[in-house]
Amino acid sequence: MDRLVNTVRPYAWGSTTAIPELLGTAPTGEPQAEMWMGAHPGAPSRTERGPLNELIAADPVRELGERTVERFGPHLPFLFKVLAAGAPLSLQVHPDLDQARSGFAAEEAAGIPIDAPHRTYKDANHKPELICALTPFEGFCGFRAPADAADLIAALGVDSLKPYVDLLHAHPEEAALREVLTALLTADPEETAHTVAEATAAADRLGGAHAPYARLAHHYPSDPGVVAAMLLHHVRLQPGEALYLGAGVPHAYLDGLGVEIMANSDNVLRCGLTPKHVDVPELLRIVRFDPADPAVLRPEASPSGEEVYETPTDEFRLSRFVRAEGAAPTDLTAPTPQILLAVAGRPTAGELALAPGESVFVPAGERIQLTGAGTVFRATVAA
């Protein structure tokens, strides 16, 4: 078992205080957006034995177990994070596995450098993900019914948005959503900037259901993603609630602290709220335009006290333990690799006491018990 030293990524949208508060450290004044736990080559966790990705590469069966290596190859199949949003993240979607493989192969064949700003596919993997709130958490996820989006947009009273309102009343619904998103992302930038300015003034005046979109606009004052976000559900998670995001589901996080787990991929297709490259044709190929309610999850308790967030994804499984003082030890021995993260109290994993924000990597098959009081998240591979 290895205590992890993790990299905190300073993305501009990160909170300056949330991760320091979790870790009990002084804020630096700079944004601290994501703390990565895992073996992703972009920022692998470090241990006393060396970087985690190098430990796994040296003996994948020992670290990951035969079952994991047989299913996913000699790599940790998930990436675990603490995410702290202090400003809106880009509006984005992720590809499914077939789309990622074909997209990556096409860009490799075209000779596009992996770090090129217009490169879309960084790897050949999909990126289903789950975000679980540690504090009240806001975001946007999944398409509303087009008629509901039309009512929200129409209430702004902006003349240049009326054609979109009319389109949203058309049928079938999927085609209506596709046509509106396409029109928004391909509109003249100057006209878009004027429309967003008018919409922002109206949203500020109306408040209520329009307030989250006004907040977006103040961060991205001329971005078509402000109006595109109005096609999506606004979601508020309470601590302990989670949101599952499958392939093709548009989403953006707005504010809050959470733990996030995903397949070990960096494939993101952006559709707004960003100065970065937006590949509109590829985006429209990936987005799933079916309206659906957000997949908000609450953990299901087991007799052992483990509270599991059930998802259809094989690469990861997220659960938590909320342990009271004097609780009996919990055996966490498993045939798959695990990362344990403490977020409250001072529980002990094996012989290692964990303060909030501290984590450990447990190789497959290693015997381990969880003791002491506190809250621990457990990231592992689905059975």
Coordinates of N, CA, C and O in Angstrom, one line a residue, residues 32-137:
Q32 N -6.8 26.5 -7.9 CA -6.5 25.1 -7.7 C -7.7 24.3 -8.2 O -8.7 24.2 -7.4
A33 N -7.7 23.8 -9.4 CA -8.9 23.2 -10.0 C -9.1 21.7 -9.8 O -10.2 21.3 -9.4
E34 N -8.0 20.9 -10.0 CA -8.2 19.5 -9.9 C -7.0 18.9 -9.2 O -5.8 19.2 -9.6
M35 N -7.2 18.0 -8.3 CA -6.2 17.1 -7.7 C -6.3 15.7 -8.3 O -7.3 15.1 -8.1
W36 N -5.3 15.3 -9.1 CA -5.3 14.0 -9.8 C -4.8 12.9 -8.9 O -3.7 13.0 -8.4
M37 N -5.5 11.8 -8.9 CA -5.0 10.6 -8.2 C -5.1 9.4 -9.1 O -6.2 9.1 -9.6
G38 N -4.0 8.9 -9.5 CA -4.0 7.8 -10.4 C -2.7 7.7 -11.2 O -1.6 8.2 -10.7
A39 N -2.7 7.1 -12.4 CA -1.5 6.8 -13.1 C -1.6 7.5 -14.5 O -0.9 7.0 -15.4
H40 N -2.4 8.5 -14.7 CA -2.4 9.2 -16.0 C -1.1 9.8 -16.2 O -0.5 10.5 -15.4
P41 N -0.5 9.6 -17.4 CA 0.8 10.1 -17.7 C 0.9 11.7 -17.6 O 2.0 12.2 -17.4
G42 N -0.2 12.3 -17.7 CA -0.2 13.8 -17.6 C 0.2 14.3 -16.3 O 0.7 15.4 -16.1
A43 N -0.1 13.5 -15.2 CA 0.2 13.9 -13.8 C 0.0 12.7 -12.9 O -0.9 12.7 -12.1
P44 N 0.9 11.8 -13.0 CA 0.8 10.5 -12.2 C 1.0 10.8 -10.7 O 1.9 11.7 -10.4
S45 N 0.3 10.2 -9.9 CA 0.6 10.3 -8.4 C 2.0 9.7 -8.2 O 2.4 8.8 -8.9
R46 N 2.6 10.2 -7.1 CA 3.9 9.8 -6.7 C 3.8 9.0 -5.4 O 3.0 9.3 -4.6
T47 N 4.7 8.0 -5.3 CA 4.8 7.2 -4.1 C 6.3 7.1 -3.7 O 7.2 7.5 -4.4
E48 N 6.5 6.5 -2.5 CA 7.9 6.3 -2.1 C 8.6 5.3 -3.0 O 9.9 5.3 -3.1
R49 N 7.9 4.5 -3.7 CA 8.5 3.5 -4.7 C 8.7 4.1 -6.1 O 9.2 3.5 -6.9
G50 N 8.1 5.4 -6.3 CA 8.3 6.0 -7.6 C 6.9 6.4 -8.1 O 5.9 6.2 -7.5
P51 N 6.8 7.0 -9.3 CA 5.6 7.4 -9.9 C 4.7 6.2 -10.1 O 5.1 5.1 -10.5
L52 N 3.4 6.4 -9.9 CA 2.4 5.2 -9.9 C 2.4 4.6 -11.3 O 2.3 3.4 -11.4
N53 N 2.4 5.4 -12.3 CA 2.4 4.8 -13.7 C 3.6 3.9 -13.9 O 3.5 2.9 -14.6
E54 N 4.8 4.3 -13.4 CA 6.0 3.4 -13.6 C 5.9 2.2 -12.7 O 6.3 1.1 -13.2
L55 N 5.3 2.3 -11.5 CA 5.2 1.0 -10.7 C 4.3 0.0 -11.4 O 4.5 -1.2 -11.5
I56 N 3.2 0.5 -12.0 CA 2.2 -0.4 -12.7 C 2.9 -0.9 -14.0 O 2.8 -2.1 -14.2
A57 N 3.6 -0.1 -14.7 CA 4.3 -0.6 -15.9 C 5.3 -1.7 -15.6 O 5.5 -2.6 -16.4
A58 N 6.0 -1.6 -14.5 CA 7.0 -2.5 -14.1 C 6.4 -3.9 -13.8 O 7.1 -4.9 -14.0
D59 N 5.2 -4.0 -13.2 CA 4.6 -5.2 -12.8 C 3.1 -5.1 -12.8 O 2.5 -5.0 -11.7
P60 N 2.5 -5.0 -13.9 CA 1.0 -4.7 -14.0 C 0.2 -5.8 -13.3 O -0.8 -5.4 -12.6
V61 N 0.5 -7.0 -13.4 CA -0.3 -8.1 -12.7 C -0.3 -7.9 -11.2 O -1.3 -8.0 -10.5
R62 N 0.9 -7.7 -10.7 CA 1.0 -7.5 -9.2 C 0.2 -6.3 -8.7 O -0.4 -6.4 -7.7
E63 N 0.3 -5.2 -9.4 CA -0.3 -4.0 -9.0 C -1.8 -3.9 -9.3 O -2.6 -3.4 -8.5
L64 N -2.2 -4.4 -10.5 CA -3.6 -4.3 -10.9 C -4.4 -5.6 -10.8 O -5.6 -5.6 -10.7
G65 N -3.7 -6.8 -10.7 CA -4.4 -8.0 -10.6 C -4.7 -8.6 -12.0 O -4.8 -7.8 -13.0
E66 N -4.8 -9.9 -12.1 CA -4.9 -10.5 -13.4 C -6.2 -10.1 -14.1 O -6.3 -9.9 -15.3
R67 N -7.3 -10.0 -13.3 CA -8.6 -9.7 -13.9 C -8.6 -8.3 -14.6 O -9.1 -8.2 -15.7
T68 N -8.0 -7.3 -13.9 CA -8.0 -6.0 -14.5 C -7.1 -6.0 -15.7 O -7.5 -5.3 -16.7
V69 N -6.0 -6.6 -15.7 CA -5.1 -6.6 -16.9 C -5.7 -7.3 -18.0 O -5.6 -6.9 -19.2
E70 N -6.4 -8.4 -17.8 CA -7.1 -9.1 -18.9 C -8.2 -8.3 -19.5 O -8.3 -8.3 -20.7
R71 N -8.9 -7.5 -18.7 CA -10.0 -6.7 -19.3 C -9.5 -5.4 -19.9 O -10.1 -5.0 -20.9
F72 N -8.5 -4.7 -19.3 CA -8.2 -3.4 -19.7 C -6.8 -3.2 -20.1 O -6.4 -2.0 -20.5
G73 N -6.0 -4.2 -20.1 CA -4.6 -4.1 -20.4 C -3.8 -3.6 -19.2 O -4.3 -3.5 -18.1
P74 N -2.5 -3.4 -19.4 CA -1.6 -3.1 -18.3 C -1.6 -1.7 -17.8 O -0.6 -1.1 -17.6
H75 N -2.8 -1.1 -17.6 CA -2.9 0.3 -17.2 C -4.1 0.4 -16.2 O -5.1 -0.3 -16.3
L76 N -3.9 1.3 -15.2 CA -5.0 1.6 -14.3 C -6.2 2.2 -15.2 O -6.0 3.2 -15.8
P77 N -7.3 1.6 -15.2 CA -8.4 2.0 -16.1 C -9.2 3.2 -15.7 O -10.1 3.6 -16.4
F78 N -8.9 3.8 -14.5 CA -9.7 5.0 -14.1 C -8.7 6.0 -13.6 O -7.5 5.8 -13.3
L79 N -9.3 7.3 -13.6 CA -8.6 8.4 -13.1 C -9.5 9.0 -12.0 O -10.7 9.2 -12.3
F80 N -9.0 9.3 -10.8 CA -9.8 9.8 -9.7 C -9.3 11.2 -9.4 O -8.1 11.5 -9.5
K81 N -10.2 12.1 -9.1 CA -9.9 13.5 -8.9 C -10.7 14.1 -7.8 O -11.8 13.7 -7.5
V82 N -10.1 15.2 -7.2 CA -10.9 16.2 -6.5 C -11.0 17.4 -7.4 O -10.0 17.9 -7.9
L83 N -12.3 17.8 -7.6 CA -12.5 18.9 -8.6 C -13.1 20.1 -7.8 O -14.1 19.9 -7.1
A84 N -12.6 21.3 -8.0 CA -13.0 22.5 -7.3 C -13.3 23.6 -8.4 O -12.4 24.2 -8.9
A85 N -14.6 23.8 -8.7 CA -15.0 24.8 -9.7 C -15.3 26.1 -9.0 O -16.2 26.2 -8.2
G86 N -14.5 27.1 -9.4 CA -14.8 28.5 -8.9 C -15.4 29.3 -10.0 O -15.9 30.4 -9.7
A87 N -15.4 28.8 -11.2 CA -15.9 29.5 -12.4 C -16.4 28.4 -13.4 O -16.0 27.2 -13.2
P88 N -17.2 28.7 -14.3 CA -17.8 27.7 -15.2 C -16.7 27.0 -16.0 O -15.8 27.6 -16.5
L89 N -16.8 25.6 -16.1 CA -16.0 24.9 -17.0 C -16.6 24.9 -18.4 O -17.8 25.3 -18.6
S90 N -15.9 24.5 -19.4 CA -16.4 24.6 -20.8 C -17.6 23.6 -20.9 O -17.6 22.6 -20.3
L91 N -18.5 24.0 -21.8 CA -19.6 23.1 -22.2 C -19.0 22.0 -23.1 O -18.3 22.3 -24.1
Q92 N -19.2 20.7 -22.8 CA -18.5 19.7 -23.4 C -19.2 18.4 -23.5 O -20.2 18.2 -22.8
V93 N -18.7 17.5 -24.3 CA -19.2 16.1 -24.4 C -18.0 15.2 -24.5 O -16.9 15.6 -24.9
H94 N -18.2 13.9 -24.3 CA -17.1 12.9 -24.5 C -17.6 11.8 -25.4 O -18.8 11.5 -25.5
P95 N -16.7 11.2 -26.2 CA -17.1 10.2 -27.2 C -17.3 8.8 -26.6 O -16.8 8.6 -25.4
D96 N -17.9 8.0 -27.3 CA -18.0 6.6 -26.8 C -16.7 5.9 -27.3 O -15.8 6.5 -28.0
L97 N -16.5 4.6 -27.0 CA -15.3 3.9 -27.2 C -15.0 3.8 -28.7 O -13.9 4.1 -29.2
D98 N -16.0 3.4 -29.5 CA -15.8 3.3 -31.0 C -15.4 4.7 -31.6 O -14.5 4.8 -32.5
Q99 N -16.1 5.7 -31.2 CA -15.8 7.1 -31.7 C -14.4 7.5 -31.3 O -13.7 8.1 -32.1
A100 N -14.0 7.2 -30.1 CA -12.7 7.6 -29.6 C -11.6 6.9 -30.4 O -10.6 7.5 -30.9
R101 N -11.8 5.6 -30.7 CA -10.8 4.8 -31.4 C -10.7 5.3 -32.8 O -9.6 5.5 -33.4
S102 N -11.8 5.5 -33.5 CA -11.8 6.0 -34.9 C -11.3 7.4 -35.0 O -10.5 7.7 -35.9
G103 N -11.7 8.3 -34.1 CA -11.2 9.7 -34.1 C -9.7 9.8 -33.8 O -9.0 10.5 -34.5
F104 N -9.2 9.0 -32.9 CA -7.8 9.0 -32.6 C -7.0 8.5 -33.8 O -6.0 9.1 -34.2
A105 N -7.4 7.4 -34.4 CA -6.7 6.8 -35.5 C -6.7 7.8 -36.7 O -5.7 7.9 -37.4
A106 N -7.8 8.5 -36.9 CA -7.8 9.4 -38.0 C -6.9 10.6 -37.8 O -6.2 11.0 -38.7
E107 N -6.8 11.1 -36.6 CA -5.9 12.2 -36.3 C -4.4 11.8 -36.3 O -3.5 12.5 -36.7
E108 N -4.2 10.5 -35.9 CA -2.8 10.0 -36.0 C -2.4 9.9 -37.4 O -1.3 10.2 -37.8
A109 N -3.3 9.3 -38.3 CA -3.0 9.1 -39.7 C -2.8 10.5 -40.4 O -2.0 10.6 -41.3
A110 N -3.5 11.5 -39.9 CA -3.3 12.8 -40.5 C -2.0 13.6 -40.0 O -1.7 14.6 -40.5
G111 N -1.3 13.0 -39.0 CA -0.1 13.5 -38.5 C -0.3 14.8 -37.7 O 0.6 15.6 -37.5
I112 N -1.4 14.9 -37.0 CA -1.7 16.0 -36.1 C -1.0 15.8 -34.8 O -1.2 14.8 -34.1
P113 N -0.1 16.7 -34.4 CA 0.6 16.5 -33.1 C -0.3 16.3 -32.0 O -1.4 17.0 -31.9
I114 N 0.0 15.5 -31.0 CA -0.9 15.2 -29.9 C -1.2 16.5 -29.1 O -2.2 16.6 -28.4
D115 N -0.2 17.4 -29.1 CA -0.4 18.7 -28.3 C -0.8 19.8 -29.1 O -0.8 21.0 -28.7
A116 N -1.2 19.6 -30.4 CA -1.7 20.7 -31.2 C -3.0 21.3 -30.7 O -3.9 20.5 -30.2
P117 N -3.2 22.6 -30.7 CA -4.4 23.2 -30.2 C -5.7 22.7 -30.9 O -6.8 22.7 -30.3
H118 N -5.6 22.3 -32.1 CA -6.8 21.8 -32.9 C -6.9 20.3 -32.8 O -7.8 19.8 -33.5
R119 N -6.1 19.6 -32.0 CA -6.2 18.2 -31.9 C -7.4 17.9 -31.0 O -7.6 18.5 -29.9
T120 N -8.3 17.0 -31.4 CA -9.5 16.6 -30.6 C -9.3 15.4 -29.7 O -9.6 15.4 -28.6
Y121 N -8.7 14.4 -30.3 CA -8.6 13.1 -29.6 C -7.1 12.9 -29.1 O -6.2 12.8 -29.9
K122 N -7.0 12.9 -27.8 CA -5.7 12.7 -27.1 C -5.3 11.3 -26.9 O -4.2 10.9 -26.7
D123 N -6.3 10.4 -27.0 CA -6.1 9.0 -26.8 C -7.3 8.2 -27.5 O -8.2 8.8 -28.0
A124 N -7.2 6.9 -27.4 CA -8.2 6.1 -28.1 C -9.2 5.5 -27.1 O -9.8 4.5 -27.4
N125 N -9.5 6.2 -26.0 CA -10.4 5.7 -25.0 C -11.6 6.6 -24.8 O -11.6 7.8 -25.1
H126 N -12.7 6.0 -24.3 CA -13.8 6.8 -24.0 C -13.7 7.4 -22.6 O -12.7 7.1 -21.8
K127 N -14.6 8.3 -22.2 CA -14.5 9.0 -20.9 C -15.8 9.1 -20.2 O -16.2 10.2 -19.9
P128 N -16.5 8.0 -19.9 CA -17.6 8.2 -19.0 C -17.1 8.7 -17.6 O -16.0 8.4 -17.2
E129 N -17.9 9.5 -16.9 CA -17.5 10.0 -15.7 C -18.6 10.2 -14.7 O -19.8 10.2 -15.0
L130 N -18.2 10.3 -13.4 CA -19.2 10.5 -12.3 C -18.6 11.6 -11.4 O -17.4 11.5 -11.0
I131 N -19.4 12.6 -11.1 CA -19.0 13.6 -10.1 C -19.9 13.5 -8.9 O -21.2 13.4 -9.0
C132 N -19.3 13.4 -7.7 CA -20.1 13.3 -6.4 C -19.8 14.6 -5.6 O -18.6 14.9 -5.4
A133 N -20.8 15.3 -5.2 CA -20.7 16.6 -4.5 C -20.1 16.4 -3.1 O -20.7 15.6 -2.3
L134 N -19.1 17.2 -2.7 CA -18.7 17.3 -1.3 C -19.3 18.5 -0.7 O -19.4 18.6 0.5
T135 N -19.6 19.5 -1.5 CA -20.3 20.7 -1.1 C -21.5 20.9 -2.0 O -21.6 20.2 -3.1
P136 N -22.4 21.8 -1.8 CA -23.4 22.1 -2.8 C -22.7 22.4 -4.2 O -21.8 23.1 -4.2
F137 N -23.3 21.8 -5.2 CA -22.5 21.7 -6.5 C -23.5 22.0 -7.6 O -24.6 21.5 -7.6

